[in-house]
PDB file of C-alpha atoms in Angstrom:
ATOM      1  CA  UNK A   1      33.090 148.501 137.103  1.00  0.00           C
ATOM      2  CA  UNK A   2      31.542 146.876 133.611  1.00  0.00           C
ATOM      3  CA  UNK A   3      32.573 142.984 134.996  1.00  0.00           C
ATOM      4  CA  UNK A   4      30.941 144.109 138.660  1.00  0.00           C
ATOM      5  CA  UNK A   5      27.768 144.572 137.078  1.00  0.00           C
ATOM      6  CA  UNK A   6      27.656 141.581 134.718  1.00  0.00           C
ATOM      7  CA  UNK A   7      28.631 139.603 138.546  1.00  0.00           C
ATOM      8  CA  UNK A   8      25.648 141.263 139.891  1.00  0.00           C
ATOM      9  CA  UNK A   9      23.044 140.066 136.936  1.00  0.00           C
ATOM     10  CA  UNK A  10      24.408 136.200 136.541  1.00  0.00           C
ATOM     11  CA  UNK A  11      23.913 136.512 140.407  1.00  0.00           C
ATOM     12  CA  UNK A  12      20.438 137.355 140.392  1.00  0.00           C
ATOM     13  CA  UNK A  13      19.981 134.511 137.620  1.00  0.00           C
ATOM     14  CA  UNK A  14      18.748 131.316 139.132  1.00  0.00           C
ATOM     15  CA  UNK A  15      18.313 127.837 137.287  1.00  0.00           C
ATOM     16  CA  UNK A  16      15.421 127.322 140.184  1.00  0.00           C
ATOM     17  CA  UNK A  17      11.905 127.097 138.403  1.00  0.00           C
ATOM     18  CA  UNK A  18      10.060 130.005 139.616  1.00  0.00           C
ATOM     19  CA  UNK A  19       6.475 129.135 141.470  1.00  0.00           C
ATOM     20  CA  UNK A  20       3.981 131.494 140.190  1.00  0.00           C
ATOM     21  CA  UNK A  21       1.835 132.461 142.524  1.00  0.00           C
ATOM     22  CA  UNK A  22      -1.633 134.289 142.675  1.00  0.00           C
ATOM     23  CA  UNK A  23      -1.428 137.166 145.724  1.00  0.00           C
ATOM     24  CA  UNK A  24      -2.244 134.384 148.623  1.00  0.00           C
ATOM     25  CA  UNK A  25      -4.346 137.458 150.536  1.00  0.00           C
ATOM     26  CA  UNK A  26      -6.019 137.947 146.992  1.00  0.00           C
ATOM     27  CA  UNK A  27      -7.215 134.192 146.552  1.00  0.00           C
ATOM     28  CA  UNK A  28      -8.285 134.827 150.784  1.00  0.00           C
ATOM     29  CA  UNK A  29     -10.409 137.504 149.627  1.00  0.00           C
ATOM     30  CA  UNK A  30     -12.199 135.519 146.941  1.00  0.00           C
ATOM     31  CA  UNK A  31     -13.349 132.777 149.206  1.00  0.00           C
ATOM     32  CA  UNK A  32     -17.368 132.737 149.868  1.00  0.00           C
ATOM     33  CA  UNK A  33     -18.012 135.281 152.922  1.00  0.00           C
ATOM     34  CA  UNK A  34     -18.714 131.910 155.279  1.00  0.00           C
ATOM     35  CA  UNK A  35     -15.983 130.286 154.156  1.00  0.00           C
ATOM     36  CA  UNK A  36     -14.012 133.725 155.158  1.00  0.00           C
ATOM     37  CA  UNK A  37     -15.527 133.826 158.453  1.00  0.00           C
ATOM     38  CA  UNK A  38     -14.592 130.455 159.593  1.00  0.00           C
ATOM     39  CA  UNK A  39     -10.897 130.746 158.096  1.00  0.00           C
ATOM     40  CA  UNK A  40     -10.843 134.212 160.268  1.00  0.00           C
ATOM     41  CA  UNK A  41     -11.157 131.811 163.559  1.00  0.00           C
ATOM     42  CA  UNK A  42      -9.404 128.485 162.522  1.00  0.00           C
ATOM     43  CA  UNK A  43      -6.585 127.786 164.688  1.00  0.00           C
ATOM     44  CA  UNK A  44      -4.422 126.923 161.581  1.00  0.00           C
ATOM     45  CA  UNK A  45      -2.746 128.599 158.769  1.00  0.00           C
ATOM     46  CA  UNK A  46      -4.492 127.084 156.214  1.00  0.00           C
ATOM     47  CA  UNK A  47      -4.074 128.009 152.130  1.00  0.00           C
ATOM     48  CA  UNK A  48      -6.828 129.225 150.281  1.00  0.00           C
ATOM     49  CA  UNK A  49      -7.272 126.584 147.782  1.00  0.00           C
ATOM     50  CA  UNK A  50      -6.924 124.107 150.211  1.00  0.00           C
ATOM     51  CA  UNK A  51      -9.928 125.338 152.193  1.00  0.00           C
ATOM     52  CA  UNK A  52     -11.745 126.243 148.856  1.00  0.00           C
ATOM     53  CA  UNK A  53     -11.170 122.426 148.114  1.00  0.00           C
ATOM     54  CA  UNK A  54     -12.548 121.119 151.628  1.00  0.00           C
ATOM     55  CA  UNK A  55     -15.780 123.395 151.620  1.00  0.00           C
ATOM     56  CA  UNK A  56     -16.645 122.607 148.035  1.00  0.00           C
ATOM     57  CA  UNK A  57     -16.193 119.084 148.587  1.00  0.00           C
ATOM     58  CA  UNK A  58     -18.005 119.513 151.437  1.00  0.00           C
ATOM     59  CA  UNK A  59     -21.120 121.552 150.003  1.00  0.00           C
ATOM     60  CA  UNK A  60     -21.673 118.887 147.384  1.00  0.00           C
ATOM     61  CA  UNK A  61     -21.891 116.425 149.765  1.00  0.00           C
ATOM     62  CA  UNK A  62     -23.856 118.169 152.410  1.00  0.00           C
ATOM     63  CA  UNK A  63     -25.964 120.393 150.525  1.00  0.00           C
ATOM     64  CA  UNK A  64     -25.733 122.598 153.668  1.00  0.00           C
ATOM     65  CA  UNK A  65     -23.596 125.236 154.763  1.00  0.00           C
ATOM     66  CA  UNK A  66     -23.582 124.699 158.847  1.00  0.00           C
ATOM     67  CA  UNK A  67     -22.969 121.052 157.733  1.00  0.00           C
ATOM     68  CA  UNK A  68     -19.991 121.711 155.931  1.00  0.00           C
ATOM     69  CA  UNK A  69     -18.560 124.052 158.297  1.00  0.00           C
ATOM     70  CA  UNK A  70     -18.832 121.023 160.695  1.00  0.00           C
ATOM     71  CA  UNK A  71     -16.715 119.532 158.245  1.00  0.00           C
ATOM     72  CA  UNK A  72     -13.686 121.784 158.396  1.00  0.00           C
ATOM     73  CA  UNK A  73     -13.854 121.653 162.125  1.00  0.00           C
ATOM     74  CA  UNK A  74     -13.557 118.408 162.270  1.00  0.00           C
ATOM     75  CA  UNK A  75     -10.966 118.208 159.186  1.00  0.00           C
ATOM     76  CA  UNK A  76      -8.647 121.010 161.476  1.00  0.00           C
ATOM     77  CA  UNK A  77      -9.309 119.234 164.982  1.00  0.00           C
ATOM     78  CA  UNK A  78      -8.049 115.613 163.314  1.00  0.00           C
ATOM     79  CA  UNK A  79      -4.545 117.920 161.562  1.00  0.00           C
ATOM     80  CA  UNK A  80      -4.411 119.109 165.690  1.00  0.00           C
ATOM     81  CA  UNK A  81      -4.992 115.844 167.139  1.00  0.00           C
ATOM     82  CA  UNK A  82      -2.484 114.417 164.958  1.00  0.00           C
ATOM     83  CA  UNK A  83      -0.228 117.332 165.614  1.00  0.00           C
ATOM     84  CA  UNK A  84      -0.772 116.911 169.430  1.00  0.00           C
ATOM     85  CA  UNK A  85       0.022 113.227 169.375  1.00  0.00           C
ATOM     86  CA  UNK A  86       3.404 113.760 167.214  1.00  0.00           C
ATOM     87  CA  UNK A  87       4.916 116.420 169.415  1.00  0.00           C
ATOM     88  CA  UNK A  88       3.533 115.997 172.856  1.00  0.00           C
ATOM     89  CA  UNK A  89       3.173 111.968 172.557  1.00  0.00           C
ATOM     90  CA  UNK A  90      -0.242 109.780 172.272  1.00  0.00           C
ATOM     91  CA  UNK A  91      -1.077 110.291 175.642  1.00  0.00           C
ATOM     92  CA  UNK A  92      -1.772 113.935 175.044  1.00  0.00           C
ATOM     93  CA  UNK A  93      -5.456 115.367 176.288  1.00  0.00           C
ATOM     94  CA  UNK A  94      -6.063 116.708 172.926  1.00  0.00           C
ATOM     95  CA  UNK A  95      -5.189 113.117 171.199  1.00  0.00           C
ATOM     96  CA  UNK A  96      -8.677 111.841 172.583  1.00  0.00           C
ATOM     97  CA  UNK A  97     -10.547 112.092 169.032  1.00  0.00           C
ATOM     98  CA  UNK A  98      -8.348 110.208 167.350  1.00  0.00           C
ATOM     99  CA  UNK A  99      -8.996 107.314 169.166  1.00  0.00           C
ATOM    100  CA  UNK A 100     -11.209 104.723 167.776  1.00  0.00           C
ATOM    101  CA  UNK A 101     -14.741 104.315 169.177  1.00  0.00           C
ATOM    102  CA  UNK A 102     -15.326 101.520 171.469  1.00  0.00           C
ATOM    103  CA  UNK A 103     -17.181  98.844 169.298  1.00  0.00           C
ATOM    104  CA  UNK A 104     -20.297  97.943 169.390  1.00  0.00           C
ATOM    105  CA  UNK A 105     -21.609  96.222 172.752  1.00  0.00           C
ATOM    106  CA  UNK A 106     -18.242  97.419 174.507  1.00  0.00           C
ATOM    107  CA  UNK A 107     -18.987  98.709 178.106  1.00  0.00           C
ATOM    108  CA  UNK A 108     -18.240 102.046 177.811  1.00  0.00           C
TER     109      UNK A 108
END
C-alpha cells in the first residue's frame, strides 16, 4: 500500500513549468465598465489583458472613448475577416474589408 502512494505523488509531480494565472473572470471584472460592455457583445473570446492593451492604446491615442471603441471593432472585424478568408477562402462575403482601397483616381 506504502509504494502505491509514493506512485500516486511522483505521478502528480510534473517537470512542466506551471503558468500562474490571475482568475481570468477576475481580471474581466476589473476592466473599465465600457470596456466591459463592449467585451459583453464582441463576437470573439478575447483575454482580458489583451483588450486592456487595445483600449489603452487606444485611449491615448484617441483621447475619446466612442473613438476607441471604434477601434476594437475594427481590430475584431480585421481577426474575422482574416478568419473568414483562411477557412472559407478569399472570396468569402465577409473578406470584403480586407481588401485594399481602390487608389486614388480609380473608377470606383
Amino acid at each position: 500500500m506504502e509504494e502505491g502512494r509514493l506512485t500516486m505523488r511522483r505521478n502528480l509531480a510534473s517537470s512542466l513549468r506551471c503558468r500562474s494565472r490571475a482568475a481570468p473572470m477576475a481580471a474581466h471584472d476589473r476592466l473599465p465598465p465600457p470596456l466591459r460592455d463592449w467585451a459583453a457583445t464582441a463576437a470573439l473570446p478575447w483575454s482580458a489583458a489583451s483588450l486592456l492593451r487595445l483600449w489603452q492604446r487606444a485611449l491615448r491615442e484617441t483621447g475619446c472613448e466612442a473613438r476607441a471603441r471604434a477601434r476594437l471593432d475594427a481590430a475584431e472585424a480585421r481577426l474575422l475577416a482574416r478568419d473568414a478568408a483562411r477557412i472559407w477562402g478569399p472570396g468569402h462575403p465577409a473578406t470584403l474589408n480586407m481588401q485594399k482601397p481602390p487608389s486614388p483616381g480609380a473608377f470606383t
